XYZ file of C-alpha atoms in Angstrom:
530
model
C 110.511 92.403 140.126
C 107.793 89.864 140.438
C 107.189 87.479 137.603
C 103.836 86.904 135.974
C 101.137 89.063 134.556
C 100.199 91.163 137.512
C 101.801 92.186 140.711
C 101.543 95.084 143.041
C 104.761 96.759 144.086
C 104.918 100.276 145.445
C 101.262 100.560 144.555
C 101.814 100.179 140.833
C 99.587 97.744 138.972
C 101.541 96.041 136.262
C 99.702 94.501 133.382
C 100.611 94.770 129.739
C 104.091 96.120 130.519
C 105.065 92.761 131.997
C 103.669 90.862 129.011
C 105.407 93.215 126.606
C 108.682 92.776 128.458
C 108.361 88.992 128.368
C 107.826 89.087 124.603
C 110.695 91.524 124.021
C 113.045 89.584 126.293
C 112.259 86.369 124.410
C 113.523 88.058 121.241
C 116.750 89.108 122.951
C 118.157 85.610 122.571
C 121.887 85.852 123.284
C 122.183 89.602 122.839
C 123.716 91.422 125.790
C 121.121 93.345 127.808
C 123.201 96.541 127.696
C 123.192 96.414 123.891
C 119.604 95.230 123.499
C 118.402 98.076 125.738
C 119.217 100.673 123.111
C 117.512 98.667 120.353
C 114.220 98.272 122.227
C 114.065 101.651 123.943
C 115.014 103.388 120.680
C 112.154 101.673 118.843
C 109.662 102.429 121.632
C 110.668 106.076 121.441
C 110.265 106.099 117.655
C 106.839 104.451 117.900
C 105.707 106.990 120.464
C 106.607 110.094 118.505
C 105.230 108.529 115.323
C 101.898 107.732 117.012
C 101.635 111.244 118.439
C 102.442 112.629 115.013
C 99.805 110.458 113.261
C 97.116 111.511 115.748
C 97.835 115.174 115.003
C 98.131 114.431 111.282
C 94.626 112.935 111.251
C 93.271 115.935 113.143
C 94.801 118.389 110.677
C 93.626 116.341 107.691
C 90.066 116.612 108.987
C 90.497 120.391 109.135
C 91.878 120.714 105.626
C 88.750 122.608 104.512
C 89.525 125.242 107.150
C 93.036 125.676 105.756
C 94.970 123.219 107.905
C 97.984 121.543 106.276
C 98.879 118.135 107.745
C 102.303 118.276 106.069
C 103.291 121.597 107.615
C 105.954 120.967 110.313
C 105.075 124.201 112.124
C 101.607 122.863 112.928
C 103.232 120.114 115.000
C 105.875 122.270 116.645
C 103.154 124.682 117.759
C 101.489 121.758 119.558
C 104.799 120.517 121.110
C 104.700 117.404 118.933
C 107.804 116.179 117.135
C 107.631 116.514 113.342
C 108.155 113.085 111.756
C 109.353 113.136 108.112
C 107.862 110.546 105.753
C 110.847 108.205 105.790
C 110.618 107.974 109.596
C 106.920 107.210 109.972
C 106.114 103.969 111.708
C 103.828 102.668 108.961
C 106.748 102.872 106.522
C 109.046 100.958 108.862
C 106.455 98.350 109.717
C 105.777 97.691 106.035
C 109.490 97.055 105.535
C 110.069 95.091 108.758
C 110.590 91.752 106.930
C 113.213 93.230 104.589
C 116.949 92.714 105.184
C 117.408 96.481 104.789
C 115.239 97.264 107.837
C 118.254 98.165 109.985
C 119.404 100.839 107.543
C 115.835 102.155 107.229
C 115.565 102.582 111.015
C 118.936 104.359 111.086
C 117.759 106.672 108.298
C 114.519 107.337 110.212
C 116.421 108.260 113.375
C 118.743 110.560 111.424
C 115.796 112.256 109.680
C 114.041 112.909 113.017
C 117.194 114.401 114.501
C 117.642 116.546 111.366
C 114.148 118.035 111.633
C 113.994 118.277 115.460
C 117.123 120.041 116.747
C 116.341 119.260 120.412
C 116.975 115.576 119.641
C 120.290 116.134 117.859
C 122.813 113.459 118.865
C 120.303 111.705 121.114
C 118.792 108.862 119.108
C 120.536 105.507 118.532
C 121.588 105.021 114.907
C 123.311 101.659 114.756
C 120.441 99.366 113.790
C 122.131 98.584 110.464
C 125.270 97.072 112.018
C 126.272 93.558 110.973
C 125.916 92.081 114.449
C 122.213 92.892 114.751
C 119.977 90.111 113.423
C 117.629 91.858 110.973
C 114.978 89.138 111.167
C 114.859 89.594 114.939
C 114.769 93.379 114.507
C 111.742 92.995 112.244
C 110.042 90.854 114.900
C 110.648 93.494 117.563
C 109.173 96.158 115.269
C 106.062 94.014 114.858
C 105.865 93.575 118.634
C 106.122 97.308 119.304
C 103.566 97.944 116.540
C 100.878 96.366 118.700
C 101.210 98.995 121.432
C 99.175 102.165 121.093
C 101.359 104.831 122.629
C 100.718 108.171 121.097
C 96.952 108.716 121.158
C 95.621 111.504 123.351
C 94.126 108.972 125.764
C 97.327 106.954 126.022
C 99.408 110.056 126.483
C 97.071 111.194 129.251
C 97.681 107.868 131.000
C 101.419 108.181 130.381
C 101.332 104.766 128.745
C 104.666 105.190 127.053
C 106.196 106.575 130.227
C 105.088 103.480 132.110
C 106.462 101.179 129.437
C 109.725 103.092 129.260
C 110.216 103.115 133.024
C 109.278 99.464 133.330
C 111.768 98.513 130.629
C 114.487 100.662 132.199
C 113.971 98.844 135.489
C 114.014 95.419 133.841
C 117.129 96.232 131.834
C 118.825 97.462 135.014
C 117.957 94.156 136.655
C 119.129 92.162 133.615
C 122.408 94.063 133.458
C 123.125 93.548 137.147
C 125.839 95.749 138.580
C 126.322 98.090 135.641
C 122.563 98.668 135.384
C 122.607 100.736 138.563
C 124.567 103.407 136.736
C 121.549 104.555 134.756
C 118.624 103.640 136.950
C 117.627 104.500 140.514
C 114.692 102.338 141.671
C 111.523 104.382 141.449
C 110.485 103.698 145.057
C 113.771 105.200 146.298
C 113.258 108.241 144.070
C 109.722 108.511 145.454
C 111.057 108.811 149.018
C 113.358 111.679 148.019
C 110.692 113.500 146.034
C 107.900 113.017 148.585
C 110.145 114.313 151.366
C 111.421 117.364 149.501
C 108.045 118.144 147.858
C 109.431 120.174 144.927
C 106.327 122.174 144.007
C 108.012 124.948 142.112
C 111.474 126.256 141.298
C 114.786 124.974 139.938
C 115.468 121.252 140.305
C 119.033 120.025 139.774
C 120.565 116.558 139.478
C 124.277 116.669 138.585
C 124.486 112.882 138.032
C 121.052 112.394 136.542
C 121.313 108.902 135.004
C 118.215 108.261 132.902
C 116.371 111.234 134.443
C 114.199 109.370 136.953
C 114.423 112.153 139.566
C 112.942 114.650 137.116
C 110.164 112.342 135.952
C 109.177 111.659 139.545
C 109.252 115.388 140.387
C 106.868 116.137 137.532
C 104.579 113.313 138.656
C 104.584 114.756 142.176
C 103.577 118.178 140.891
C 100.770 116.752 138.759
C 99.536 114.649 141.693
C 99.295 117.844 143.766
C 97.297 119.794 141.206
C 100.283 121.511 139.647
C 101.308 121.327 135.997
C 104.291 120.293 133.915
C 106.516 123.326 133.689
C 106.118 124.496 137.297
C 109.724 123.467 137.793
C 112.828 124.223 135.743
C 115.049 121.202 135.277
C 118.838 121.145 135.129
C 120.901 118.009 134.879
C 124.265 116.626 133.910
C 125.390 113.092 133.120
C 128.924 111.930 132.383
C 128.016 108.711 130.536
C 127.130 109.529 126.941
C 124.718 106.645 126.311
C 122.989 107.254 129.643
C 122.664 110.957 128.781
C 120.842 109.918 125.595
C 118.488 107.736 127.616
C 117.695 110.695 129.874
C 116.961 112.940 126.892
C 114.553 110.374 125.418
C 112.992 109.596 128.805
C 112.100 113.263 129.324
C 111.154 113.960 125.700
C 108.458 111.273 125.655
C 106.826 112.953 128.627
C 107.044 116.410 127.129
C 109.363 117.587 129.910
C 111.564 120.487 128.913
C 114.968 120.137 130.560
C 118.510 121.372 130.262
C 120.357 118.065 130.425
C 123.984 118.269 129.386
C 126.688 115.689 128.871
C 129.953 115.956 130.752
C 131.919 115.271 133.924
C 130.295 117.229 136.752
C 133.478 117.556 138.843
C 135.838 118.553 136.053
C 133.472 120.292 133.653
C 130.523 121.672 135.618
C 128.148 122.850 132.898
C 125.809 124.720 135.248
C 128.481 126.687 137.144
C 126.231 129.570 138.218
C 123.124 127.568 139.049
C 121.598 127.963 142.517
C 118.905 125.306 142.787
C 115.819 125.277 144.981
C 116.003 121.485 145.043
C 118.910 119.127 144.511
C 117.979 115.487 143.987
C 120.695 112.941 143.267
C 121.963 109.405 143.466
C 125.712 109.698 142.815
C 127.941 106.632 142.277
C 128.679 104.945 145.605
C 132.227 105.366 146.983
C 133.639 106.411 143.594
C 137.444 106.117 143.754
C 138.065 107.110 140.146
C 136.965 110.733 140.132
C 140.468 112.244 139.707
C 140.127 114.248 142.897
C 143.881 114.865 143.063
C 143.426 117.374 140.215
C 140.884 119.449 142.153
C 142.514 120.055 145.518
C 142.113 123.843 145.250
C 138.513 123.777 144.033
C 136.237 126.484 145.434
C 133.504 123.926 146.185
C 135.466 122.348 149.048
C 134.346 124.843 151.701
C 134.157 122.181 154.435
C 137.373 120.354 153.627
C 139.227 118.795 150.704
C 137.571 115.434 149.925
C 139.885 112.412 149.686
C 141.066 111.441 146.209
C 140.088 107.833 146.945
C 136.387 108.464 147.587
C 134.082 111.041 145.974
C 131.255 110.883 148.555
C 132.061 114.208 150.229
C 132.988 115.802 146.917
C 129.412 115.137 145.820
C 127.998 116.427 149.121
C 129.933 119.698 148.783
C 129.026 120.011 145.107
C 125.353 119.801 146.096
C 125.805 122.430 148.821
C 127.665 124.695 146.386
C 124.667 124.678 144.040
C 122.002 125.096 146.715
C 120.002 128.346 146.832
C 119.827 130.197 150.207
C 116.474 128.544 150.994
C 117.132 125.405 148.962
C 116.783 121.777 150.019
C 118.911 118.850 148.920
C 118.077 115.148 149.161
C 120.441 112.454 147.939
C 121.521 108.836 148.308
C 124.913 107.824 149.697
C 126.557 104.655 150.931
C 126.189 104.083 154.678
C 129.887 104.667 155.250
C 129.344 108.394 154.692
C 127.522 108.592 158.043
C 130.401 107.345 160.176
C 133.648 107.194 158.185
C 136.679 108.957 159.648
C 139.050 107.908 156.879
C 141.146 110.445 154.978
C 139.525 113.477 156.574
C 135.910 112.479 155.858
C 135.024 112.712 159.564
C 136.294 116.286 159.712
C 134.287 117.292 156.625
C 131.116 115.726 158.056
C 131.759 117.508 161.374
C 132.172 120.875 159.603
C 128.928 120.391 157.664
C 127.111 119.480 160.890
C 128.556 122.417 162.824
C 127.332 124.684 159.996
C 123.865 123.275 160.833
C 123.172 122.092 157.288
C 121.959 118.543 158.040
C 118.170 118.503 158.229
C 117.408 114.790 158.221
C 119.086 111.388 157.888
C 117.285 108.223 156.811
C 118.742 104.706 157.060
C 117.260 102.464 154.363
C 117.174 98.660 154.216
C 119.598 96.708 152.032
C 118.851 95.104 148.640
C 117.048 98.163 147.227
C 119.404 98.669 144.284
C 120.268 96.676 141.201
C 123.900 97.750 141.382
C 124.594 96.719 144.964
C 123.018 94.952 147.897
C 124.702 97.135 150.519
C 122.395 99.284 152.649
C 122.337 102.966 151.799
C 121.143 106.130 153.463
C 119.467 109.366 152.476
C 120.880 112.763 153.380
C 118.736 115.898 153.483
C 120.496 119.257 153.695
C 119.331 122.843 153.821
C 121.156 126.118 154.083
C 118.467 127.653 156.261
C 116.582 125.932 159.091
C 115.017 129.141 160.383
C 111.242 129.338 160.350
C 109.992 129.902 156.833
C 106.875 132.011 156.799
C 104.443 131.980 153.903
C 105.452 135.391 152.653
C 109.101 134.314 152.523
C 108.489 131.534 150.044
C 111.331 131.898 147.518
C 109.814 129.489 145.027
C 106.468 131.238 144.870
C 104.356 128.109 145.346
C 101.278 128.088 147.552
C 102.650 129.539 150.703
C 100.928 127.106 153.068
C 102.908 124.277 151.505
C 106.287 125.830 152.210
C 105.906 127.205 155.723
C 108.297 125.396 158.060
C 108.988 125.755 161.795
C 112.316 126.938 163.209
C 114.480 123.817 163.553
C 117.905 125.377 163.945
C 120.274 123.156 165.912
C 118.093 120.082 165.309
C 118.371 117.073 163.017
C 115.786 114.362 162.455
C 116.961 110.734 162.386
C 114.787 108.063 160.778
C 115.599 104.363 160.887
C 113.724 102.652 158.033
C 115.933 99.544 157.891
C 113.054 97.224 158.762
C 110.809 98.581 156.028
C 110.235 97.220 152.532
C 109.282 93.828 151.154
C 111.286 91.330 149.123
C 109.963 91.211 145.542
C 112.395 88.480 144.498
C 115.324 86.627 146.018
C 117.688 89.592 145.892
C 115.609 92.772 145.601
C 113.537 94.666 148.111
C 111.048 97.484 147.472
C 109.551 100.112 149.711
C 105.754 100.094 149.634
C 103.494 103.115 149.242
C 102.799 102.943 152.996
C 106.536 102.915 153.745
C 107.115 105.989 151.566
C 104.144 107.800 153.131
C 105.308 107.010 156.675
C 108.873 108.225 156.083
C 107.832 111.412 154.251
C 104.947 112.106 156.642
C 107.217 111.876 159.683
C 109.679 114.333 158.136
C 106.913 116.766 157.183
C 105.411 116.624 160.688
C 108.835 117.263 162.245
C 109.518 120.083 159.765
C 106.201 121.678 160.651
C 104.482 121.458 157.262
C 100.885 122.675 157.325
C 98.468 119.796 157.842
C 101.210 117.205 158.487
C 100.168 116.588 162.085
C 102.191 116.713 165.286
C 105.625 115.145 165.424
C 106.619 112.780 168.227
C 109.788 110.704 168.764
C 109.150 106.978 168.283
C 111.738 104.646 169.844
C 113.252 102.416 167.180
C 112.047 104.631 164.306
C 112.549 108.398 164.685
C 114.320 110.845 166.928
C 114.770 114.609 166.790
C 118.309 115.200 168.080
C 120.067 118.408 169.025
C 123.487 119.347 167.744
C 124.817 118.798 171.254
C 123.570 115.196 171.206
C 125.228 114.658 167.829
C 128.510 116.021 169.208
C 128.321 113.426 172.007
C 128.194 110.753 169.311
C 131.353 112.104 167.673
C 129.398 113.645 164.758
C 128.403 110.201 163.565
C 125.044 110.312 161.759
C 123.904 106.691 161.869
C 120.183 106.882 162.814
C 120.343 103.662 164.868
C 122.518 105.478 167.437
C 119.793 108.028 168.099
C 116.442 106.277 167.720
C 117.315 103.439 170.110
C 115.470 100.137 170.246
C 111.775 99.849 169.508
C 109.404 98.816 172.253
C 108.820 95.075 172.392
C 105.330 94.069 171.355
C 103.043 93.425 174.303
C 101.015 90.256 173.867
C 98.644 91.319 176.638
C 99.305 88.280 178.902
C 100.040 88.789 182.637
C 103.583 87.838 183.659
C 102.687 84.636 185.572
C 100.511 83.383 182.681
C 103.305 84.075 180.208
C 105.871 82.239 182.384
C 103.633 79.185 182.737
C 103.210 79.087 178.973
C 106.959 79.405 178.366
C 107.782 76.695 180.934
C 105.254 74.358 179.323
C 106.813 75.040 175.932
C 110.283 74.342 177.338
C 109.144 70.987 178.740
C 107.588 70.023 175.415
C 110.818 70.841 173.635
C 112.890 68.921 176.181
C 110.628 65.877 175.750
C 110.921 66.123 171.966
C 114.709 66.454 172.240
C 114.838 63.322 174.408
C 112.700 61.412 171.902
C 114.971 62.433 169.020
C 118.123 61.536 170.980
C 116.710 58.073 171.660
C 115.819 57.618 167.985
C 119.311 58.602 166.890
C 120.915 56.180 169.378
C 118.603 53.401 168.181
C 119.537 54.004 164.561
C 123.252 54.077 165.359
C 122.861 50.824 167.335
C 121.217 49.176 164.321
C 124.143 50.237 162.214
C 126.545 48.748 164.705
C 128.172 51.943 165.905
C 126.787 51.859 169.471
C 126.770 48.924 171.916
């Protein structure tokens, strides 16, 4: 992430978020980022719901003559605004920020909000009163957050809090290093998945949902295409309890209704009967600790029993298991999944390919993630590649958006390894143009209305038949299929180019001779050469 007040990455203008982060990070002092994350994000969440509550409270107070009661919780619930009891209101906390009891007051506020809003039960952090948390610093953070207007109608319309929350999630992921990747998938990677799948309407499922970024991005996509929040039904599961709480808060501040449950997806699937129209996921890379030896007879392993030492193909088959007959899945995996033949993985990949489920493969550049610098790839699967006519749209969205051509026996390979720009020494981001090019190519190949005509481009994209994939031993690495890109033509005739190159060679030879002579002269002065 670029330093300074403003930068432009993935098309997002950053302004006050960066300044706010700098101020909040300065207050972190020696506190661990993983611990500090819950302090700051918890307070931002509290400020947001308190601001939204106060805006509604003022509106109802102005209507008191018409019978409105600003202290009636039902008035707020009817408007999908969280009811905030008196002891949890921001003004009360701000007034007591300098007091040594502020930690206990924040804990009491969180508990009171959970008590009066059942959907937040067990979600909010309630350990601000612990001995290890400096109460003077906590008061300073409360004062800092007090200066942000988050809950007014105008700010909510601009998703101000959402931007702050996402920005802070990204910065905490960066600050935490490897462990940060467990709760945060970079937004530009999520954008590629969402723009390619185009989830206009239906059931969206992420069985390892982290902080809920896939769902937030899906809702943004719908709103950007003239849809509305609620056009999709959201189902998620997250095994890490603190990350599950982050997801619940992340979605609540955007007013997104979702069924996000806590638990181990492999051993305690909490959506066992779900058939999703869209699966979006970024499962842990090469997870060797998933206790696969206990699930050898599981009904999800239709294409082969995944190895106990690597969960990649357990995740792939879990996604397929939950995919509706016309559903589409897009997910991130480590590059090894495209070519590995270890422990039966090659046979599982072959079976999935022979079932004609693989729609598209995308190779991404390295350094995109906070948790690892290894390059990763995107898989896109579908149960049905037959032509989808408008009247067959299962999701019920505008039919022109979901009419695809017949692509049975074909798979699209995209090599995007040269895309993206370094935003600091160790992190790369895909730009808006990169995302548009990748998604646009897939849509053109798929036959989406208005996406233009698809054409193979050496070095970037190739539509391959199943027979071609068989010749490559069912390996799915896009580089094998797209070949090398055409060398750039500088427009010079051959003889002109050769004369220029020869002249350059002679210049370099002359320079080399001059440097050799200088080195010998220096060594002679030092007495090492006669």
